[in-house]
mmCIF file of C-alpha atoms in Angstrom:
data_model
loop_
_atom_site.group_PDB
_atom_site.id
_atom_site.type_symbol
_atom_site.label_atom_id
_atom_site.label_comp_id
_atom_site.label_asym_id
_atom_site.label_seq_id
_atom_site.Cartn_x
_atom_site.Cartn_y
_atom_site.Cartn_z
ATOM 1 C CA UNK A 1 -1.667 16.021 -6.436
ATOM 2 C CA UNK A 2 0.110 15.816 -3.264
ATOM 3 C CA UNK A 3 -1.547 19.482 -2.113
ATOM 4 C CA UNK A 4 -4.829 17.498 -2.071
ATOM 5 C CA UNK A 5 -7.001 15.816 0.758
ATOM 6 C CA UNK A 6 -5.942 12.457 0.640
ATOM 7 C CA UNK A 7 -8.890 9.903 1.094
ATOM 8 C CA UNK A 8 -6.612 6.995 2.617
ATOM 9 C CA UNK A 9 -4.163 7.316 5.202
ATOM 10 C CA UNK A 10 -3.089 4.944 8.022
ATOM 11 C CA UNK A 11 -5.841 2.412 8.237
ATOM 12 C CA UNK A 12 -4.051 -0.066 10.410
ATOM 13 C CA UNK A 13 -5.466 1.231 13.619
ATOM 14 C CA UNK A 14 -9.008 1.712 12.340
ATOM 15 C CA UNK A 15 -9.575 -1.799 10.393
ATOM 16 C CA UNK A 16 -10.251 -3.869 13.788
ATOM 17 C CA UNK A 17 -12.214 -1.572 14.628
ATOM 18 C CA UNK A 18 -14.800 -0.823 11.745
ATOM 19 C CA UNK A 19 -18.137 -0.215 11.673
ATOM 20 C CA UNK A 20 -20.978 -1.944 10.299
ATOM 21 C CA UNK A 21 -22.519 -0.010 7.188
ATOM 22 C CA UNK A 22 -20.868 1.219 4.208
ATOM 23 C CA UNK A 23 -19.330 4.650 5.887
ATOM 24 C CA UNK A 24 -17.278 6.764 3.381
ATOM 25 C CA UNK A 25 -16.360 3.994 1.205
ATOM 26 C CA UNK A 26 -19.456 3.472 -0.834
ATOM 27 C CA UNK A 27 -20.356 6.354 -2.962
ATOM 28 C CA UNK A 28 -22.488 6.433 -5.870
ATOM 29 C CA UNK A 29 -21.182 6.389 -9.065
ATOM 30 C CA UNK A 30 -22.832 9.336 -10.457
ATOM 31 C CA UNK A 31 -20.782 12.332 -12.748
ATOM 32 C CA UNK A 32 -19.739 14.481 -9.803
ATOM 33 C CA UNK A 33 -22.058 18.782 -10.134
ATOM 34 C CA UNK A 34 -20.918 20.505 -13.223
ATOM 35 C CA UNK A 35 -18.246 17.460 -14.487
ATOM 36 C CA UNK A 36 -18.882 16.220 -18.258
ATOM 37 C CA UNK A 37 -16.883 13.340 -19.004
ATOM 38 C CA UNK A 38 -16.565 13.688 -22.762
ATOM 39 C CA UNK A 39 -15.811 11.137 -24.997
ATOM 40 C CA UNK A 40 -16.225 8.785 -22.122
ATOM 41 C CA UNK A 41 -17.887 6.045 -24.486
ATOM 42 C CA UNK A 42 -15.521 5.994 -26.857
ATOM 43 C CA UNK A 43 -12.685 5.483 -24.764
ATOM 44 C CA UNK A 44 -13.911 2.792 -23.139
ATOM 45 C CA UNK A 45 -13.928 1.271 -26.170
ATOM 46 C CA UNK A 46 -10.798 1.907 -26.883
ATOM 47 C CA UNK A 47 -9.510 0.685 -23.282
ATOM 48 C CA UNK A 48 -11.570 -2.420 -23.897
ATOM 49 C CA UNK A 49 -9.639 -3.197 -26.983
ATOM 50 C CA UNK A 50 -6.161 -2.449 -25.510
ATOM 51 C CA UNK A 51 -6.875 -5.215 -23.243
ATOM 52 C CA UNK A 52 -6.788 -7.817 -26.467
ATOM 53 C CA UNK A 53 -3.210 -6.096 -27.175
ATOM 54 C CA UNK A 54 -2.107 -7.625 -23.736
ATOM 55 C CA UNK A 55 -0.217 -11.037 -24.330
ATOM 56 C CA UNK A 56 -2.293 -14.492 -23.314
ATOM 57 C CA UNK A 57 -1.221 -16.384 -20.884
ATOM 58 C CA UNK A 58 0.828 -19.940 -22.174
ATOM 59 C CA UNK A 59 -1.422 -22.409 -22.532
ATOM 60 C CA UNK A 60 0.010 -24.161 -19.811
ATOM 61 C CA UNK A 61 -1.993 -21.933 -17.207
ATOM 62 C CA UNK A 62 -5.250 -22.851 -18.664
ATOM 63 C CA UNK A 63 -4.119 -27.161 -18.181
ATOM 64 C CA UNK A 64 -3.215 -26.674 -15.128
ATOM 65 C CA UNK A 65 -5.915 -24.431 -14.285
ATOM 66 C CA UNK A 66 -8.686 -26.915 -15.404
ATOM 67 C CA UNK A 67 -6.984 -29.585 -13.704
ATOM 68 C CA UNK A 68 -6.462 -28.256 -10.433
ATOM 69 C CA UNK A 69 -9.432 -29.690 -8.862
ATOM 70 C CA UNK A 70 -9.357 -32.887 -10.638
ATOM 71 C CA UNK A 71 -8.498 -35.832 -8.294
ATOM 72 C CA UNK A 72 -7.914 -38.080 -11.211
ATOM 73 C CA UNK A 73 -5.337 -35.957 -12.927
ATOM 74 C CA UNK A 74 -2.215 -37.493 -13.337
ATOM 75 C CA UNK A 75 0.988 -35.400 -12.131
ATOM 76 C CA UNK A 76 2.782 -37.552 -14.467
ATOM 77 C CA UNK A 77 1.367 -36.405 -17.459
ATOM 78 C CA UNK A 78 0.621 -32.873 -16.733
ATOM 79 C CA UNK A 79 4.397 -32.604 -15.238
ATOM 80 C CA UNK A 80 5.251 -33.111 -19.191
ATOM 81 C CA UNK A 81 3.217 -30.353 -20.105
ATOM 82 C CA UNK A 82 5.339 -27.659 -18.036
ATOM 83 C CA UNK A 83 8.839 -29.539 -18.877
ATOM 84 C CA UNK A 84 8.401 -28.889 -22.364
ATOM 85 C CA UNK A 85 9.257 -25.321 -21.539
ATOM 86 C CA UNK A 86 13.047 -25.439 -20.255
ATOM 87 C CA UNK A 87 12.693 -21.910 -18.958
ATOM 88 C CA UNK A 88 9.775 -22.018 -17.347
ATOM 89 C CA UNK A 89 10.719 -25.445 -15.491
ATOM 90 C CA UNK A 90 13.773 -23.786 -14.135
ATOM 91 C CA UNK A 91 11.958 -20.819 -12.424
ATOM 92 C CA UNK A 92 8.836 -23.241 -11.433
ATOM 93 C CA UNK A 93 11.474 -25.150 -9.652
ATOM 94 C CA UNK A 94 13.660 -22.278 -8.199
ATOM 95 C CA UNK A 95 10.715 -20.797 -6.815
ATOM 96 C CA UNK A 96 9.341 -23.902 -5.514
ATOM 97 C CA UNK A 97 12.499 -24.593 -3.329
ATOM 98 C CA UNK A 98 12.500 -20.838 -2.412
ATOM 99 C CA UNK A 99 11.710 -19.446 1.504
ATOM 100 C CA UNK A 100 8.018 -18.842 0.794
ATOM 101 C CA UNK A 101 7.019 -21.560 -1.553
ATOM 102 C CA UNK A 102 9.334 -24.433 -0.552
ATOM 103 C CA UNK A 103 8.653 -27.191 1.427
ATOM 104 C CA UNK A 104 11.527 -28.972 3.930
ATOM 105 C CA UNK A 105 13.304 -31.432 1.033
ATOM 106 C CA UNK A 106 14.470 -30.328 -1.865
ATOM 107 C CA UNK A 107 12.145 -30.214 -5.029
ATOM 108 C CA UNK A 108 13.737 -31.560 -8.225
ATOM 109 C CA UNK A 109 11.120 -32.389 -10.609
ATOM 110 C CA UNK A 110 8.018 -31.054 -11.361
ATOM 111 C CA UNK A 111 6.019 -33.800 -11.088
ATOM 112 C CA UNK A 112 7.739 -34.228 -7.235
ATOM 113 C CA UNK A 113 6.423 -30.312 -7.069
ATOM 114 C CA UNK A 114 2.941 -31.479 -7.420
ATOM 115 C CA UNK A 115 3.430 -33.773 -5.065
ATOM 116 C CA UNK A 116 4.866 -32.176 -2.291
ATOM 117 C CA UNK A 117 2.890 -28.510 -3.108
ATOM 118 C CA UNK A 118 -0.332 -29.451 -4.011
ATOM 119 C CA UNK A 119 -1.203 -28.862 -8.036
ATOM 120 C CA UNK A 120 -2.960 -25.390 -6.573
ATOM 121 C CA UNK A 121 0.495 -24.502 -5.786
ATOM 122 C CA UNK A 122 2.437 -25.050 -8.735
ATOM 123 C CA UNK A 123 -0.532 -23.413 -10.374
ATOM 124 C CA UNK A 124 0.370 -20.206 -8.249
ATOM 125 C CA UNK A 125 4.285 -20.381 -9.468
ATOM 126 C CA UNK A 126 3.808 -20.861 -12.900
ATOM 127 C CA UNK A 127 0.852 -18.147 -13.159
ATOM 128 C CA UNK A 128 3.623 -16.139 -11.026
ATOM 129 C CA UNK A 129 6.219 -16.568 -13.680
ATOM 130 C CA UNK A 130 3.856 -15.471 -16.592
ATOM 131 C CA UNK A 131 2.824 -12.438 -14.970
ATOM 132 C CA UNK A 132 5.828 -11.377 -13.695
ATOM 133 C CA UNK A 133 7.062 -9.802 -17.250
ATOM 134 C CA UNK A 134 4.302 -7.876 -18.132
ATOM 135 C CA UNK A 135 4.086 -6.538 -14.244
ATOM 136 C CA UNK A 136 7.678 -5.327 -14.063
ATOM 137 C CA UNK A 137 7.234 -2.305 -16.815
ATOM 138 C CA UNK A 138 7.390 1.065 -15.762
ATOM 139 C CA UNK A 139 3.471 2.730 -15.659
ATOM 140 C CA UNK A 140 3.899 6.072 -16.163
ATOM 141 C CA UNK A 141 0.440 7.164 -15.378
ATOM 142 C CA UNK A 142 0.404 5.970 -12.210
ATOM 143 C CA UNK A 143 4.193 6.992 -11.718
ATOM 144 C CA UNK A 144 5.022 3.312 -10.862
ATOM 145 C CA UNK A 145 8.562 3.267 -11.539
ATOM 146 C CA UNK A 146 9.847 -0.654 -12.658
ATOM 147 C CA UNK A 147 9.027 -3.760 -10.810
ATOM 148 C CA UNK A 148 6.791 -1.180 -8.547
ATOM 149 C CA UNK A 149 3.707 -2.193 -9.742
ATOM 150 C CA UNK A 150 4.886 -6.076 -8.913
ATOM 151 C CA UNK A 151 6.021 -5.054 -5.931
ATOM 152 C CA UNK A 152 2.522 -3.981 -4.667
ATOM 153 C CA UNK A 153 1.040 -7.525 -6.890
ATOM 154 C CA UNK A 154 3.279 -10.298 -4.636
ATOM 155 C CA UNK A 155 3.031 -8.175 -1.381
ATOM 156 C CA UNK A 156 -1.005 -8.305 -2.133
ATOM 157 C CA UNK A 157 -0.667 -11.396 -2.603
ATOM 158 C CA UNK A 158 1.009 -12.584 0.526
ATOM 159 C CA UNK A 159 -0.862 -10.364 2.875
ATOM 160 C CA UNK A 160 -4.154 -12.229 1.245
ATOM 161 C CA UNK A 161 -2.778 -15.407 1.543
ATOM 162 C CA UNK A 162 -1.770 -14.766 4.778
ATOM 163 C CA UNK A 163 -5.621 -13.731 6.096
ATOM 164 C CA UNK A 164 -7.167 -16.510 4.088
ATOM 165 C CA UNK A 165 -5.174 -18.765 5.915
ATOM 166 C CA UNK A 166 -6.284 -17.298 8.864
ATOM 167 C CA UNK A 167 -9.772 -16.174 8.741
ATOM 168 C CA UNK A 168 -11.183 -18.466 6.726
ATOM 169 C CA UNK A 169 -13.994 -18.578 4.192
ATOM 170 C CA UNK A 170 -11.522 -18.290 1.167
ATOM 171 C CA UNK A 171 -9.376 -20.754 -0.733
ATOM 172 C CA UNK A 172 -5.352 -19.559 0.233
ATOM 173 C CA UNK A 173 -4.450 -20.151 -3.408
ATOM 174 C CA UNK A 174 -7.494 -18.344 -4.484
ATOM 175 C CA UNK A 175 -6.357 -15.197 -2.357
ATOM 176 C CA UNK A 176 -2.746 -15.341 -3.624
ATOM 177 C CA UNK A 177 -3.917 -15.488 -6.945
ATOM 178 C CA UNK A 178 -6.692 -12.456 -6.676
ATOM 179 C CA UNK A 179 -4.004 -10.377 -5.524
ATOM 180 C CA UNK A 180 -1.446 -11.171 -7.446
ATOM 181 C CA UNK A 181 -3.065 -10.360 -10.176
ATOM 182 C CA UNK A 182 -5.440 -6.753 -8.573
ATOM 183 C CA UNK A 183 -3.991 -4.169 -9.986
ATOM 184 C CA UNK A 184 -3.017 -5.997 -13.877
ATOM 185 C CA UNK A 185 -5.514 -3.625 -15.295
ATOM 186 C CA UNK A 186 -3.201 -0.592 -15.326
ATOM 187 C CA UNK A 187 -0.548 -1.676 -17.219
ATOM 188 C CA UNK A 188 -3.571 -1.041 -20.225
ATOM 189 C CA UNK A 189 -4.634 1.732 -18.424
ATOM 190 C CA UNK A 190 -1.596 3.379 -17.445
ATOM 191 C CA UNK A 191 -1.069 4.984 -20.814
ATOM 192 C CA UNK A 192 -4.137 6.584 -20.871
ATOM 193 C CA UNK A 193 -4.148 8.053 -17.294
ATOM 194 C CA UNK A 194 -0.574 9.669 -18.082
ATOM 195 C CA UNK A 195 -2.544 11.957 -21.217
ATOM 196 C CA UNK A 196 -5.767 12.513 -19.302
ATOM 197 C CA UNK A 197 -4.355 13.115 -15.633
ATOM 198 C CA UNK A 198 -5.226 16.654 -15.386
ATOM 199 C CA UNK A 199 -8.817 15.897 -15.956
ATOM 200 C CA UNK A 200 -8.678 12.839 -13.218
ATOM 201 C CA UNK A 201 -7.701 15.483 -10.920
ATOM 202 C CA UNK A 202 -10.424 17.688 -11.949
ATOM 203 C CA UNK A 203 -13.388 14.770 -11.404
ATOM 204 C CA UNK A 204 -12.141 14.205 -7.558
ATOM 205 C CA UNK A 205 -11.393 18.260 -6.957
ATOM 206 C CA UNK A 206 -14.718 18.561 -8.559
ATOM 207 C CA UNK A 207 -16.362 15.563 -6.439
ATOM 208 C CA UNK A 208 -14.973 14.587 -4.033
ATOM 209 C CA UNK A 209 -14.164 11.188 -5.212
ATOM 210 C CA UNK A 210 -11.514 8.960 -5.012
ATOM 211 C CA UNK A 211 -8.962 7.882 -8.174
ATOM 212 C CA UNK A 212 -11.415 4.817 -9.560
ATOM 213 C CA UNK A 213 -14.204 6.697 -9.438
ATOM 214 C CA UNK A 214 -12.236 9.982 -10.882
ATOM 215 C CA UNK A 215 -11.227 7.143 -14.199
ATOM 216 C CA UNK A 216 -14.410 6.109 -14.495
ATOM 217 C CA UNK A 217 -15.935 9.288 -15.096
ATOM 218 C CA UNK A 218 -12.923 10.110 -17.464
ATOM 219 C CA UNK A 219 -12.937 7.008 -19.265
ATOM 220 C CA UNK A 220 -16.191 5.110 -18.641
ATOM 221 C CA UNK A 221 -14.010 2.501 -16.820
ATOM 222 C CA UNK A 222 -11.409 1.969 -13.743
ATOM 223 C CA UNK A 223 -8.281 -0.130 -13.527
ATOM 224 C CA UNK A 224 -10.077 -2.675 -11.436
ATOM 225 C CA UNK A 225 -12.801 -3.292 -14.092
ATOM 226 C CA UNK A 226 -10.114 -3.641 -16.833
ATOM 227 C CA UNK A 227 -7.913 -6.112 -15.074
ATOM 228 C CA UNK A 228 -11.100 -7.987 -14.393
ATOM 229 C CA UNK A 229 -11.824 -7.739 -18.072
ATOM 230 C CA UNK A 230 -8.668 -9.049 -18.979
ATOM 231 C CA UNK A 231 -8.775 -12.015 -16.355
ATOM 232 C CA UNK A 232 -11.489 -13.168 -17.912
ATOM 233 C CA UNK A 233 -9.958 -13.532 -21.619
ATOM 234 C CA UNK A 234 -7.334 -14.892 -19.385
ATOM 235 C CA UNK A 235 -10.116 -17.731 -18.191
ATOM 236 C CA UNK A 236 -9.442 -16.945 -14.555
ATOM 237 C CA UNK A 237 -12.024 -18.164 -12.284
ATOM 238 C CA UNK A 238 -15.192 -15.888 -11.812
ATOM 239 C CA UNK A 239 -14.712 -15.668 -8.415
ATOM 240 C CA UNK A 240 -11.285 -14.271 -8.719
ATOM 241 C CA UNK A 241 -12.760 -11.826 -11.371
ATOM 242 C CA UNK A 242 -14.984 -11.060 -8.829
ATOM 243 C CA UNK A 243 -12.575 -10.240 -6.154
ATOM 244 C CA UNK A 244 -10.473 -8.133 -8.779
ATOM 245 C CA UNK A 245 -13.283 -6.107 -10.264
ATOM 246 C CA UNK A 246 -15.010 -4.899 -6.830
ATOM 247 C CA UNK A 247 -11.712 -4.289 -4.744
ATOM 248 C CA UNK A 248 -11.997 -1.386 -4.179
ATOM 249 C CA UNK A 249 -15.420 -0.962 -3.561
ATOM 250 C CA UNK A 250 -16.498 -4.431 -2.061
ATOM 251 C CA UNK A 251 -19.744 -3.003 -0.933
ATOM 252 C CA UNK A 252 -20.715 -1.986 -4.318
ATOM 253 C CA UNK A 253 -20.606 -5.879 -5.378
ATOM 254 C CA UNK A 254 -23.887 -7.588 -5.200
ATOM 255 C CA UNK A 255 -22.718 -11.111 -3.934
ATOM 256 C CA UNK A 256 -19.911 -10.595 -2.125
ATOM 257 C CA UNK A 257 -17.690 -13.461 -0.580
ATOM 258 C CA UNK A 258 -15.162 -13.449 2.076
ATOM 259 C CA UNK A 259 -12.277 -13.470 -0.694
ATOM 260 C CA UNK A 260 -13.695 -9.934 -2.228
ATOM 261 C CA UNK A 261 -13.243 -8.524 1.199
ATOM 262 C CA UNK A 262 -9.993 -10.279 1.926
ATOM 263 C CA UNK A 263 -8.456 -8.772 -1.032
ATOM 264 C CA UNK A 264 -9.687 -5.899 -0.204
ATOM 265 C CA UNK A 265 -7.919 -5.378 3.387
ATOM 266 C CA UNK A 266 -4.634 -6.464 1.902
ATOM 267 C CA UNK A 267 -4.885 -4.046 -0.650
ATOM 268 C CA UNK A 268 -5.417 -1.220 2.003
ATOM 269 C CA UNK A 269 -2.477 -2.565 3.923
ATOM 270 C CA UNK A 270 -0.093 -2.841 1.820
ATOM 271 C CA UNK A 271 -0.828 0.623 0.318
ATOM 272 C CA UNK A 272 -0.684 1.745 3.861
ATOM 273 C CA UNK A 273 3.059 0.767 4.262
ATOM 274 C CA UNK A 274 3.706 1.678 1.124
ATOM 275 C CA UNK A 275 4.525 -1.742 -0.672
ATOM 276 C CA UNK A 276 4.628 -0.137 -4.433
ATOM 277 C CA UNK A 277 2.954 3.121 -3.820
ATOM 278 C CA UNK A 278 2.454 5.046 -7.341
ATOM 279 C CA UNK A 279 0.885 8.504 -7.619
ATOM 280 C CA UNK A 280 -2.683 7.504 -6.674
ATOM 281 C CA UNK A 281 -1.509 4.995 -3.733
ATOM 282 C CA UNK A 282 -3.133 7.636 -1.049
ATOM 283 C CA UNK A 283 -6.367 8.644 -2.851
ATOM 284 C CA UNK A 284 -8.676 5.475 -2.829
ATOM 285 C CA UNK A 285 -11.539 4.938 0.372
ATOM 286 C CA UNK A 286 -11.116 1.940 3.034
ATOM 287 C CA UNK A 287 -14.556 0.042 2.791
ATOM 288 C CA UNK A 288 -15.719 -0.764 6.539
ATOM 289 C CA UNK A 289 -17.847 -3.310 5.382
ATOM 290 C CA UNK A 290 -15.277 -5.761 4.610
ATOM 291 C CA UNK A 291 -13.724 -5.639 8.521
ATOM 292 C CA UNK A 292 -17.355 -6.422 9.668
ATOM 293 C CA UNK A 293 -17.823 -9.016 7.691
ATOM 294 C CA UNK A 294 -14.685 -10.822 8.288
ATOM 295 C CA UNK A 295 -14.873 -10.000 12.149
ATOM 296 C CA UNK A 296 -11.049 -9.287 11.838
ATOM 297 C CA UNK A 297 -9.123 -10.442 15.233
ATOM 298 C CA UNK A 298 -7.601 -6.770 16.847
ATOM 299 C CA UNK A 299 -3.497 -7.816 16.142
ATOM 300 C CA UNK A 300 -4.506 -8.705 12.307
ATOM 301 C CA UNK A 301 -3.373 -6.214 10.276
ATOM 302 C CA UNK A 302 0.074 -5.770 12.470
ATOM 303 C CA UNK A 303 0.337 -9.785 12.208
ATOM 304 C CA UNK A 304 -0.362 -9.805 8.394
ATOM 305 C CA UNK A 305 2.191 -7.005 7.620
ATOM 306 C CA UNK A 306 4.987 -9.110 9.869
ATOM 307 C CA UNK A 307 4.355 -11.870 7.829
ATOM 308 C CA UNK A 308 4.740 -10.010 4.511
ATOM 309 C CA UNK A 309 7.761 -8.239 5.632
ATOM 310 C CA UNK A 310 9.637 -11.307 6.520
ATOM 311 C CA UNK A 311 9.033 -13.174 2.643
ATOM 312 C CA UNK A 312 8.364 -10.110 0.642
ATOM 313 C CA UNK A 313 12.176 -8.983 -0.138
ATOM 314 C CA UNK A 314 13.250 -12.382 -0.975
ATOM 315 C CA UNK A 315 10.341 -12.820 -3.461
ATOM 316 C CA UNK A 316 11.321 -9.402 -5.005
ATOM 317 C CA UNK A 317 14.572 -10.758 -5.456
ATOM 318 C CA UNK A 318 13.853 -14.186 -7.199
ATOM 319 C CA UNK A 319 12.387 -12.290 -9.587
ATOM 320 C CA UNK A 320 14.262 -9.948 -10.232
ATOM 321 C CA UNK A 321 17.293 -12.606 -10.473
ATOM 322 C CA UNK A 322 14.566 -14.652 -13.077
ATOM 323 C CA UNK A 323 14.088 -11.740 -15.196
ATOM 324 C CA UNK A 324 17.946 -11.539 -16.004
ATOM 325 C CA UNK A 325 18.600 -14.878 -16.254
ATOM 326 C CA UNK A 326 15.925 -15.237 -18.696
ATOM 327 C CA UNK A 327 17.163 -11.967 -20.219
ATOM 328 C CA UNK A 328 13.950 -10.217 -20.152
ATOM 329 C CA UNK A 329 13.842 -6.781 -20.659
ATOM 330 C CA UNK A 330 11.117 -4.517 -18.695
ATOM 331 C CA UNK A 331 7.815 -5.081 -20.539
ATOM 332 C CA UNK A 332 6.427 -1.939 -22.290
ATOM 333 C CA UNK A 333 3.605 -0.564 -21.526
ATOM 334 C CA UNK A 334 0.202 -1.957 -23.729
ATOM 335 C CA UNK A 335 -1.264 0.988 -25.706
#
């Protein structure tokens, strides 16, 4: 794959400086000339029911989801709702008091978390800690060797953050959590792009076309429509499903808000510097549209990548210090 025209390369010097219009990044989806995408139908299916093999969340994401933009909700309460898991109140607490998260005083209880964080916040940990299992397995169709894949998630994550917090127009927390969680939809696909590779590569020699649209005419699907599939039997919020499903192709999606477009550029960045880079890192289009829209400042992307760089390795290592502590063993791969 290396030998062939790769569709993204440094974009850093070109986002500031987009176009209006959807420029390269907006193809139609049609079957490139002469390409027959057998079985396509069926393995969709198949995909789609691989993501029901994929472990739910604790049902301690969905309370504190639901609650997050309650202004009655008592911390009190809910704080007994997390402490009931030993575990997962250590790490929600480490994390909290780490670089990135914490705040200037020490955290020490959950409910003092809430507090001092903002429920959105603690929200954002304890989704974090959840993830973080199923996101640190090997995915050998992508050739994302371990923790790679949440590598790419938390740097996504921070760089969206970062430019939600500066442009505007999107919820921080939202951003964080949209891409954290981008790319969760090829640890079902993964599998399945490791025994049909060969024809991926035939569907973008063939057309021209970037990885997504190479899986989708493979397997009637992409990794950003399964991850946004799963999301949703994971009850995140539409507009983070939203973000997910159309991120690489934000001028495909018919409503889109700032936080599609935000997720977006991060994506592209990070991939750029090569923040978990697997096999098909360099072969996905940079959507103009979404600079235009968000009328990106010229120093952004250099600013956003600083910012990533200086939390990013100390992240990395928090969890990778949770996931032996807790004694948790790379997740395998669903399928």
């Amino acid at each position: 794959m290396e030998e062939r025209t790769r569709i993204a390369g440094p974009v850093r010097g070109r986002i500031a400086g987009a176009h209006p219009g959807p420029g390269p990044a907006v193809r139609a989806h049609g079957r490139p000339d002469g390409w027959k995408g057998v079985g396509a139908v069926n393995l969709k299916r198949e995909i789609l029911h691989k993501v029901h093999a994929v472990p739910p969340l604790p049902e301690v994401v969905f309370k504190l989801q639901k609650y997050c933009n309650d202004p009655n909700v008592s911390y009190a309460e809910l704080a007994k709702v997390i402490e009931v898991d030993p575990g997962l109140t250590t790490s929600l607490l480490r994390l909290a008091n780490s670089a990135y998260f914490g705040c200037e005083q020490s955290i020490g209880s959950v409910q003092y978390a809430m507090t001092r964080l903002g429920l959105k916040r603690v929200y954002q940990i304890v989704l974090a800690v959840c993830v973080a299992p199923m996101s640190r397995t090997p995915i050998r169709g992508y050739d994302l060797a371990p923790a790679m894949l949440w590598q790419h998630a938390i740097a996504t994550a921070m760089a969206s953050e970062y430019l939600a917090q500066e442009l505007g127009g999107a919820d921080p927390a939202d951003a964080f959590t949209a891409g954290m969680l981008h790319d969760m939809g090829k640890i079902v696909l993964g599998n399945f792009v490791n025994v049909d590779m060969d024809k991926i590569r035939q569907a973008m020699d063939q057309g021209g076309i970037p990885f997504d649209e190479a899986e989708r005419e493979v397997f009637g699907t992409d990794h950003a429509s399964v991850a946004a599939a799963l999301l949703q039997r994971w009850q995140i919020p539409a507009r983070i499903v939203t973000a997910v499903r159309y991120h690489h192709h934000p001028s495909a999606c018919p409503d889109p808000e700032p936080l599609l477009d935000i997720v977006h550029i991060a994506d592209v960045l990070c991939r750029d510097v090569g923040w978990g880079m697997g096999a098909d890192a360099l072969f996905y289009r940079f959507d103009p549209t979404s600079a235009t829209r968000l009328a990106l400042p010229p120093d952004i992307a250099e600013q956003t990548m600083a910012e990533v760089s200086i939390g990013l390795e100390g992240m990395m290592g928090f969890f990778q210090t949770l996931g032996a502590a807790q004694g948790q063993p790379a997740a395998q791969p669903v399928g």
